[in-house]
Coordinates of C-alpha atoms in Angstrom, one line a residue:
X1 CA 0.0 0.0 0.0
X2 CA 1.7 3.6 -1.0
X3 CA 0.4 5.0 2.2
X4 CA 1.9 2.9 4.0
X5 CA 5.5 2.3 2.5
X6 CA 5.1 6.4 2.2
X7 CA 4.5 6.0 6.3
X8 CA 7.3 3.4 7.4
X9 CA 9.7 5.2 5.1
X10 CA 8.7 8.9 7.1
X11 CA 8.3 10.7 3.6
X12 CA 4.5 11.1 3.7
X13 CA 4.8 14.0 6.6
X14 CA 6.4 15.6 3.5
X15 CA 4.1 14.1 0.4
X16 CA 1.1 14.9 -0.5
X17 CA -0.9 11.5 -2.0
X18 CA -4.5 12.4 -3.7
X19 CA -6.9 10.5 -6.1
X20 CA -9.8 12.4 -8.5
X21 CA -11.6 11.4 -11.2
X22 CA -13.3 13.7 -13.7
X23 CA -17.0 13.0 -13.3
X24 CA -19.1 11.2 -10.4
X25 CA -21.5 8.6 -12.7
X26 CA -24.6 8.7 -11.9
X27 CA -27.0 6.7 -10.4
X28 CA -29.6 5.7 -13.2
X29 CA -28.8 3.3 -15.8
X30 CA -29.5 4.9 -19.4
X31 CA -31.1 3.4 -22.7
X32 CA -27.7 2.2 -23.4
X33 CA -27.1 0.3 -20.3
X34 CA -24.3 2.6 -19.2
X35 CA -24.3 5.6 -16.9
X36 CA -24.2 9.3 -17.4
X37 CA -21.4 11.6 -16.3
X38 CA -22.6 13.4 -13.0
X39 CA -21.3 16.4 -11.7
X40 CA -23.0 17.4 -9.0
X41 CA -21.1 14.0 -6.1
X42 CA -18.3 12.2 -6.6
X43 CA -15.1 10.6 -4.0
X44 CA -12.0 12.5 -3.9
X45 CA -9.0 11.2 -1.5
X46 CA -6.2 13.4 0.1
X47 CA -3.7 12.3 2.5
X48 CA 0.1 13.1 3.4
X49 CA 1.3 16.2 4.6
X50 CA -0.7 19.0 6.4
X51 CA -4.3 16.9 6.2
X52 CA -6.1 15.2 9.1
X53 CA -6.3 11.3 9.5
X54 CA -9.1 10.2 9.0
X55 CA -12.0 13.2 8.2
X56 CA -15.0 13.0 5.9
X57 CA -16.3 15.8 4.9
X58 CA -19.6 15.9 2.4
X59 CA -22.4 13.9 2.4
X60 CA -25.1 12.6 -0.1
X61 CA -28.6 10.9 -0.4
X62 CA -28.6 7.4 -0.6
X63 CA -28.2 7.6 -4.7
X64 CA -25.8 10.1 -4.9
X65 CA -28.1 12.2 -6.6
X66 CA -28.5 14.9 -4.1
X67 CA -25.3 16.6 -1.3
X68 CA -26.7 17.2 1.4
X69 CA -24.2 19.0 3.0
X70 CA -21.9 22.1 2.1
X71 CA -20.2 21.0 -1.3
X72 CA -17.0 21.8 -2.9
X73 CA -15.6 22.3 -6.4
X74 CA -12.3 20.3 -7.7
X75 CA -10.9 24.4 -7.7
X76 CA -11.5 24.4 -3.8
X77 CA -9.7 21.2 -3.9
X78 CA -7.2 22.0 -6.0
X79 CA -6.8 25.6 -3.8
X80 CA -6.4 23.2 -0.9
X81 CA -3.8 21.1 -2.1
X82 CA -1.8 24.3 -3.5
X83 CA -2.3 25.8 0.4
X84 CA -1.0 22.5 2.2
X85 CA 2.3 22.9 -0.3
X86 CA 2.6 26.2 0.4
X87 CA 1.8 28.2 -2.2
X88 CA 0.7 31.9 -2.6
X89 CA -2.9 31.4 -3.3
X90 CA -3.2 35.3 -4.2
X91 CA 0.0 35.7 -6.8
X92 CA -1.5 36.6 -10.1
X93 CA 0.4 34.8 -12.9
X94 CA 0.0 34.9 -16.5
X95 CA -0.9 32.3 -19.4
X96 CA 0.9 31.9 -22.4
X97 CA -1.3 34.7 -24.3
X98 CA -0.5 37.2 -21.4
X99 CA -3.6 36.3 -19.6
X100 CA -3.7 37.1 -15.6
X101 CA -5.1 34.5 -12.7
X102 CA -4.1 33.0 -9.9
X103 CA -3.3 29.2 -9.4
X104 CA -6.6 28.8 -7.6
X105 CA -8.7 30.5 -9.7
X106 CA -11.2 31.9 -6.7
X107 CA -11.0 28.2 -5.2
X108 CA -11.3 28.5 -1.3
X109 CA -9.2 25.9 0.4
X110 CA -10.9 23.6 2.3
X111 CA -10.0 23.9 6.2
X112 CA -11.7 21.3 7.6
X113 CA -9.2 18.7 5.9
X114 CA -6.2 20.6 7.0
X115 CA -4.4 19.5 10.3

């Protein structure tokens, strides 16, 4: 298991492990016997260095189709990560064409996670 050879080998105080997919499916089977993609739910995992043991934060109807809770956008995650490795969260920088933004892009990092 990574988290744990990252743990026995002391490098995950310093690593920051996390898993994301695109899209949550959803919960109906279609026409086609597949699934559509589904925004609105969907698992994310983040471990290593600066985040809590063991916290769940979000929850959903028994489907899925429906949080129930405060949700957050994969920027707010991504904002998170970028705090925990210390990054300015406020320095604009620019795209190729000159463009400004910040790395988060008005994500609000997610505290609750953060030990």
């Amino acid at each position: 298991d990574l988290l744990e050879d990252l743990h026995e080998r002391g490098l995950l105080k310093s690593t920051i492990v996390t898993v994301m997919s695109e899209f949550g499916r959803t919960p109906v089977i279609t026409k086609n016997m597949g699934r559509d993609h589904h925004n609105k739910s969907y698992t994310t995992m983040i471990a290593g260095a600066g985040v809590k043991n063991g916290v769940v934060i979000g929850k959903t109807d028994d489907t899925s189709s429906k949080v129930l809770t405060k949700s957050y956008s994969p920027i707010d995650f991504n904002a998170t990560v970028a705090k925990l490795m210390g990054v300015n969260l406020d320095k604009e920088i620019y795209s190729p064409d000159n463009r400004p933004f910040t790395i988060t892009r008005g994500g609000i990092p997610i505290e609750e996670i953060m030990a």
